[in-house]
mmCIF file of C-alpha atoms and ligand atoms in Angstrom:
data_model
loop_
_atom_site.group_PDB
_atom_site.id
_atom_site.type_symbol
_atom_site.label_atom_id
_atom_site.label_comp_id
_atom_site.label_asym_id
_atom_site.label_seq_id
_atom_site.Cartn_x
_atom_site.Cartn_y
_atom_site.Cartn_z
ATOM 1 C CA ARG B 20 12.769 -2.568 -6.574
ATOM 2 C CA LEU B 21 9.691 -0.603 -7.050
ATOM 3 C CA LEU B 22 7.590 1.155 -5.147
ATOM 4 C CA LEU B 23 3.824 2.207 -5.661
ATOM 5 C CA ILE B 24 3.026 5.587 -4.155
ATOM 6 C CA GLY B 25 -1.059 7.402 -4.098
ATOM 7 C CA PRO B 26 -3.860 7.912 -2.261
ATOM 8 C CA PRO B 27 -5.293 5.006 -0.043
ATOM 9 C CA GLY B 28 -7.991 3.439 -2.492
ATOM 10 C CA GLY B 29 -5.828 4.808 -5.377
ATOM 11 C CA GLY B 30 -5.096 0.306 -6.931
ATOM 12 C CA LYS B 31 -1.518 0.274 -5.459
ATOM 13 C CA GLY B 32 -2.538 -3.138 -2.955
ATOM 14 C CA THR B 33 -4.044 -4.503 -6.845
ATOM 15 C CA GLN B 34 -2.076 -3.075 -8.911
ATOM 16 C CA ALA B 35 1.065 -4.806 -6.413
ATOM 17 C CA LYS B 36 -0.883 -8.613 -6.960
ATOM 18 C CA PHE B 37 -0.184 -8.382 -10.498
ATOM 19 C CA LEU B 38 2.931 -7.395 -10.271
ATOM 20 C CA VAL B 39 3.820 -9.835 -7.908
ATOM 21 C CA ASP B 40 3.573 -12.684 -10.972
ATOM 22 C CA HIS B 41 4.144 -10.925 -13.300
ATOM 23 C CA PHE B 42 7.979 -9.778 -11.427
ATOM 24 C CA SER B 43 7.637 -13.033 -8.778
ATOM 25 C CA ILE B 44 8.770 -10.718 -6.078
ATOM 26 C CA PRO B 45 7.239 -10.366 -2.993
ATOM 27 C CA GLN B 46 4.514 -7.478 -2.238
ATOM 28 C CA ILE B 47 5.608 -5.797 1.241
ATOM 29 C CA SER B 48 2.502 -4.224 2.532
ATOM 30 C CA THR B 49 2.886 -2.041 6.152
ATOM 31 C CA GLY B 50 -0.807 -1.132 6.005
ATOM 32 C CA ASP B 51 -1.210 -5.196 5.746
ATOM 33 C CA MET B 52 2.212 -6.410 8.358
ATOM 34 C CA LEU B 53 -0.357 -4.423 10.536
ATOM 35 C CA ARG B 54 -3.314 -5.332 10.479
ATOM 36 C CA GLU B 55 -1.873 -8.922 10.288
ATOM 37 C CA ASN B 56 0.249 -7.487 13.919
ATOM 38 C CA VAL B 57 -3.827 -5.775 14.978
ATOM 39 C CA HIS B 58 -5.287 -9.777 14.048
ATOM 40 C CA ASN B 59 -2.234 -12.044 15.996
ATOM 41 C CA LYS B 60 -2.630 -9.346 19.297
ATOM 42 C CA THR B 61 0.962 -8.787 19.209
ATOM 43 C CA LEU B 62 2.730 -6.078 21.295
ATOM 44 C CA LEU B 63 3.642 -4.139 17.672
ATOM 45 C CA GLY B 64 -0.812 -4.860 17.188
ATOM 46 C CA LYS B 65 -1.650 -3.874 20.412
ATOM 47 C CA GLU B 66 0.814 -0.530 19.784
ATOM 48 C CA THR B 67 -0.892 0.691 16.553
ATOM 49 C CA GLN B 68 -3.905 -0.485 16.412
ATOM 50 C CA LYS B 69 -5.484 3.063 17.754
ATOM 51 C CA PHE B 70 -3.336 4.769 14.797
ATOM 52 C CA MET B 71 -4.486 2.990 12.496
ATOM 53 C CA LYS B 72 -8.767 3.371 13.867
ATOM 54 C CA ALA B 73 -8.188 6.814 13.350
ATOM 55 C CA GLY B 74 -6.586 7.646 10.022
ATOM 56 C CA LYS B 75 -3.359 8.139 11.757
ATOM 57 C CA LEU B 76 0.010 7.465 10.730
ATOM 58 C CA VAL B 77 1.638 4.883 13.012
ATOM 59 C CA PRO B 78 5.293 6.707 13.657
ATOM 60 C CA ASP B 79 7.876 6.578 11.591
ATOM 61 C CA SER B 80 10.449 4.558 13.878
ATOM 62 C CA VAL B 81 8.219 1.759 14.764
ATOM 63 C CA ILE B 82 7.782 1.100 10.214
ATOM 64 C CA LEU B 83 11.108 1.394 9.588
ATOM 65 C CA ASP B 84 12.060 -1.231 11.920
ATOM 66 C CA MET B 85 9.341 -2.757 10.983
ATOM 67 C CA MET B 86 10.706 -2.769 7.689
ATOM 68 C CA LYS B 87 14.242 -3.102 8.534
ATOM 69 C CA ASN B 88 13.565 -6.663 10.210
ATOM 70 C CA ARG B 89 11.273 -7.331 6.798
ATOM 71 C CA PHE B 90 13.959 -6.672 4.101
ATOM 72 C CA SER B 91 16.355 -9.033 5.886
ATOM 73 C CA GLU B 92 14.394 -11.869 4.883
ATOM 74 C CA ASN B 93 15.607 -14.729 2.452
ATOM 75 C CA ASP B 94 12.594 -13.377 0.004
ATOM 76 C CA CYS B 95 13.673 -9.630 -1.228
ATOM 77 C CA ALA B 96 16.114 -10.888 -1.890
ATOM 78 C CA LYS B 97 15.167 -10.803 -5.832
ATOM 79 C CA GLY B 98 13.650 -7.206 -5.789
ATOM 80 C CA TYR B 99 9.884 -5.952 -3.644
ATOM 81 C CA ILE B 100 6.768 -4.353 -4.747
ATOM 82 C CA LEU B 101 6.242 -1.576 -1.724
ATOM 83 C CA ASP B 102 2.370 -0.283 -0.906
ATOM 84 C CA GLY B 103 2.302 1.958 1.697
ATOM 85 C CA PHE B 104 6.061 2.547 2.877
ATOM 86 C CA PRO B 105 6.960 5.487 3.294
ATOM 87 C CA ARG B 106 3.904 7.872 3.623
ATOM 88 C CA THR B 107 6.920 10.267 5.282
ATOM 89 C CA ILE B 108 9.333 12.141 4.588
ATOM 90 C CA PRO B 109 11.137 10.582 7.166
ATOM 91 C CA GLN B 110 10.611 7.210 5.739
ATOM 92 C CA ALA B 111 12.156 8.375 2.811
ATOM 93 C CA GLU B 112 15.537 8.961 4.315
ATOM 94 C CA GLY B 113 14.764 6.510 6.485
ATOM 95 C CA LEU B 114 14.073 3.728 3.980
ATOM 96 C CA ASP B 115 17.375 5.291 1.864
ATOM 97 C CA GLN B 116 19.593 4.838 4.788
ATOM 98 C CA LEU B 117 17.828 0.921 5.143
ATOM 99 C CA LEU B 118 18.571 0.992 1.470
ATOM 100 C CA SER B 119 22.417 1.816 1.273
ATOM 101 C CA HIS B 120 23.031 -0.522 4.014
ATOM 102 C CA MET B 121 21.885 -3.163 1.849
ATOM 103 C CA ASN B 122 23.664 -1.739 -1.072
ATOM 104 C CA GLN B 123 20.356 -1.167 -2.936
ATOM 105 C CA LYS B 124 18.221 2.019 -4.409
ATOM 106 C CA LEU B 125 14.981 1.471 -5.710
ATOM 107 C CA ASP B 126 15.030 0.864 -9.850
ATOM 108 C CA CYS B 127 11.067 3.246 -9.993
ATOM 109 C CA VAL B 128 8.729 4.948 -8.643
ATOM 110 C CA VAL B 129 4.582 4.508 -9.713
ATOM 111 C CA VAL B 130 3.028 7.714 -8.655
ATOM 112 C CA MET B 131 -1.105 6.646 -8.816
ATOM 113 C CA ASP B 132 -2.829 9.160 -9.712
ATOM 114 C CA VAL B 133 -7.085 9.404 -8.549
ATOM 115 C CA PRO B 134 -8.591 12.703 -7.461
ATOM 116 C CA ASP B 135 -10.748 12.414 -4.458
ATOM 117 C CA ASN B 136 -13.901 11.858 -5.481
ATOM 118 C CA LEU B 137 -13.307 8.960 -6.719
ATOM 119 C CA ILE B 138 -11.223 7.551 -3.807
ATOM 120 C CA ILE B 139 -14.091 8.262 -1.261
ATOM 121 C CA THR B 140 -16.290 6.327 -3.979
ATOM 122 C CA ARG B 141 -13.660 3.120 -4.419
ATOM 123 C CA LEU B 142 -12.857 3.545 -0.225
ATOM 124 C CA SER B 143 -16.518 3.458 1.022
ATOM 125 C CA SER B 144 -17.614 -0.118 -2.055
ATOM 126 C CA ARG B 145 -14.507 -1.705 -0.849
ATOM 127 C CA ARG B 146 -14.443 -5.197 0.031
ATOM 128 C CA SER B 147 -12.372 -7.583 1.761
ATOM 129 C CA CYS B 148 -11.622 -11.705 2.684
ATOM 130 C CA LYS B 149 -11.527 -12.798 6.620
ATOM 131 C CA GLY B 150 -9.312 -15.055 4.033
ATOM 132 C CA CYS B 151 -6.669 -15.101 2.110
ATOM 133 C CA GLY B 152 -6.652 -10.966 1.677
ATOM 134 C CA GLN B 153 -8.522 -10.794 -2.246
ATOM 135 C CA VAL B 154 -9.507 -7.558 -2.314
ATOM 136 C CA TYR B 155 -12.847 -7.019 -3.756
ATOM 137 C CA ASN B 156 -14.760 -3.640 -4.681
ATOM 138 C CA LEU B 157 -18.811 -4.008 -4.596
ATOM 139 C CA ILE B 158 -20.090 -1.396 -7.288
ATOM 140 C CA PHE B 159 -16.592 -2.335 -10.173
ATOM 141 C CA GLU B 160 -15.433 -5.777 -9.131
ATOM 142 C CA PRO B 161 -17.994 -7.710 -7.133
ATOM 143 C CA PRO B 162 -16.777 -11.214 -6.111
ATOM 144 C CA GLY B 163 -19.224 -13.313 -7.973
ATOM 145 C CA VAL B 164 -20.949 -15.152 -4.514
ATOM 146 C CA ALA B 165 -22.193 -11.769 -2.400
ATOM 147 C CA GLY B 166 -20.035 -11.553 0.237
ATOM 148 C CA LYS B 167 -18.068 -14.426 -0.129
ATOM 149 C CA CYS B 168 -14.996 -14.657 -1.966
ATOM 150 C CA ASN B 169 -14.274 -15.905 -5.244
ATOM 151 C CA GLU B 170 -10.104 -17.551 -3.787
ATOM 152 C CA CYS B 171 -11.767 -19.600 -0.970
ATOM 153 C CA ASN B 172 -15.003 -19.280 -0.387
ATOM 154 C CA GLU B 173 -14.731 -17.939 2.898
ATOM 155 C CA ASP B 174 -16.814 -14.723 4.224
ATOM 156 C CA LEU B 175 -15.896 -10.708 3.133
ATOM 157 C CA TYR B 176 -15.608 -7.478 4.878
ATOM 158 C CA LEU B 177 -15.118 -3.964 5.411
ATOM 159 C CA ARG B 178 -12.202 -3.015 6.079
ATOM 160 C CA GLU B 179 -13.036 -0.163 9.730
ATOM 161 C CA ASP B 180 -10.819 2.026 8.611
ATOM 162 C CA ASP B 181 -12.536 2.384 5.356
ATOM 163 C CA ASN B 182 -15.736 4.692 6.635
ATOM 164 C CA PRO B 183 -16.454 7.904 5.105
ATOM 165 C CA VAL B 184 -15.422 9.818 8.671
ATOM 166 C CA THR B 185 -11.493 7.948 9.205
ATOM 167 C CA ILE B 186 -11.521 7.993 4.815
ATOM 168 C CA LYS B 187 -11.689 12.327 5.175
ATOM 169 C CA GLN B 188 -9.261 11.580 7.444
ATOM 170 C CA ARG B 189 -6.534 9.401 6.208
ATOM 171 C CA LEU B 190 -6.901 11.698 2.774
ATOM 172 C CA THR B 191 -5.821 14.642 5.243
ATOM 173 C CA VAL B 192 -2.990 12.917 5.978
ATOM 174 C CA TYR B 193 -1.747 11.906 2.698
ATOM 175 C CA HIS B 194 -1.914 15.523 1.442
ATOM 176 C CA GLU B 195 0.485 17.098 4.249
ATOM 177 C CA GLN B 196 2.259 13.740 4.912
ATOM 178 C CA THR B 197 2.482 11.417 1.992
ATOM 179 C CA ALA B 198 2.022 14.065 -0.831
ATOM 180 C CA PRO B 199 5.821 15.149 -0.296
ATOM 181 C CA VAL B 200 7.295 11.960 -1.179
ATOM 182 C CA ILE B 201 6.233 11.946 -4.376
ATOM 183 C CA ASN B 202 8.636 15.431 -5.398
ATOM 184 C CA TYR B 203 11.028 13.546 -2.523
ATOM 185 C CA TYR B 204 11.385 10.727 -5.554
ATOM 186 C CA SER B 205 10.848 13.213 -8.176
ATOM 187 C CA ASN B 206 14.044 14.976 -7.427
ATOM 188 C CA GLN B 207 16.358 12.014 -7.600
ATOM 189 C CA GLY B 208 15.195 11.223 -11.325
ATOM 190 C CA ILE B 209 12.863 8.027 -10.310
ATOM 191 C CA ALA B 210 9.030 8.715 -9.986
ATOM 192 C CA LYS B 211 6.376 8.033 -12.730
ATOM 193 C CA VAL B 212 3.139 9.484 -12.441
ATOM 194 C CA ILE B 213 0.262 8.088 -14.377
ATOM 195 C CA ASP B 214 -3.089 7.930 -14.408
ATOM 196 C CA ALA B 215 -5.041 5.657 -12.241
ATOM 197 C CA ASN B 216 -8.286 7.043 -13.292
ATOM 198 C CA GLY B 217 -9.222 3.948 -15.365
ATOM 199 C CA SER B 218 -10.553 0.502 -15.271
ATOM 200 C CA ILE B 219 -8.251 -2.371 -14.115
ATOM 201 C CA ASP B 220 -6.758 -3.321 -17.029
ATOM 202 C CA GLU B 221 -5.786 -0.084 -18.259
ATOM 203 C CA ILE B 222 -4.134 1.455 -14.955
ATOM 204 C CA LYS B 223 -2.402 -2.655 -14.848
ATOM 205 C CA THR B 224 -1.668 -1.044 -18.727
ATOM 206 C CA GLU B 225 0.219 2.057 -18.067
ATOM 207 C CA VAL B 226 2.440 0.220 -14.969
ATOM 208 C CA LEU B 227 3.443 -1.876 -17.140
ATOM 209 C CA THR B 228 4.408 0.259 -19.487
ATOM 210 C CA ASN B 229 5.939 2.769 -17.494
ATOM 211 C CA ILE B 230 8.600 0.423 -15.485
ATOM 212 C CA ILE B 231 9.317 -1.769 -18.689
ATOM 213 C CA PRO B 232 10.331 1.024 -20.965
HETATM 214 P P1 AMP A 8 -2.884 1.155 4.204
HETATM 215 O O1 AMP A 8 -3.635 -0.549 4.034
HETATM 216 O O2 AMP A 8 -1.995 0.801 3.640
HETATM 217 O O3 AMP A 8 -3.819 1.754 4.108
HETATM 218 O O4 AMP A 8 -2.669 1.281 5.644
HETATM 219 C C1 AMP A 8 -3.415 1.397 6.791
HETATM 220 C C2 AMP A 8 -2.865 2.028 8.112
HETATM 221 O O5 AMP A 8 -2.061 1.455 8.835
HETATM 222 C C3 AMP A 8 -2.743 3.359 8.128
HETATM 223 O O6 AMP A 8 -4.007 4.550 7.872
HETATM 224 C C4 AMP A 8 -2.053 3.876 8.877
HETATM 225 O O7 AMP A 8 -2.804 4.164 9.961
HETATM 226 C C5 AMP A 8 -1.165 2.592 8.698
HETATM 227 N N1 AMP A 8 0.299 2.390 8.673
HETATM 228 C C6 AMP A 8 0.264 1.626 6.948
HETATM 229 N N2 AMP A 8 1.466 1.456 5.964
HETATM 230 C C7 AMP A 8 1.827 3.356 7.447
HETATM 231 C C8 AMP A 8 2.533 3.289 7.121
HETATM 232 N N3 AMP A 8 4.129 3.479 6.361
HETATM 233 N N4 AMP A 8 3.391 4.288 7.888
HETATM 234 C C9 AMP A 8 1.996 4.921 8.826
HETATM 235 N N5 AMP A 8 1.365 4.149 8.540
HETATM 236 C C10 AMP A 8 1.042 3.344 7.971
#
């Protein structure tokens, strides 16, 4: 049971995809779950869209309810990779409660350390596939055919919140509300900080050597 924590654009999603293959456990990305709800125009999507568009956090109670439901699904039985949750101290405390009800605990928290200036470059050049959600980077990991997904050939798009103004807002939120969560897990003795400044392969090796001692 792993948790990846780091700034937006810090590479959590990319590394989570490798870990899914490596350990055959699901990636649980609250951002992906919320975007799916917005896309499907569910009640939850309608409630949360305005926060996401503004680069603000969705209220803790909404996220914790969504996660409680997610943990009850069968695919979580053998473990999971949490990506983008918890993002506040109340969420971390809520997660601890959910875990203790399930008689579970987190095995490892990987903290992806990336400087802010690199985040802005990474996010403004990030593109996602409309079909399968695969993520590309026009500078560091471009698709084979411009604007098209290598996996399913669908169009790539720029996320609505990956614009310079919203990126700055998301970074502020990260430093104010999410960075304290790192201390929360350092105090529990399960946080491993890795330098997420290198290539995707370098970071992958770093992540794996930290979670498998
Ligand atoms: P992400 O894809 O992880 O960058 O998340 C995109 C947006 O979804 C964030 O900017 C928030 O508005 C919302 N979001 C995702 N996860 C959470 C969370 N754990 N708590 C609150 N809001 C979240």
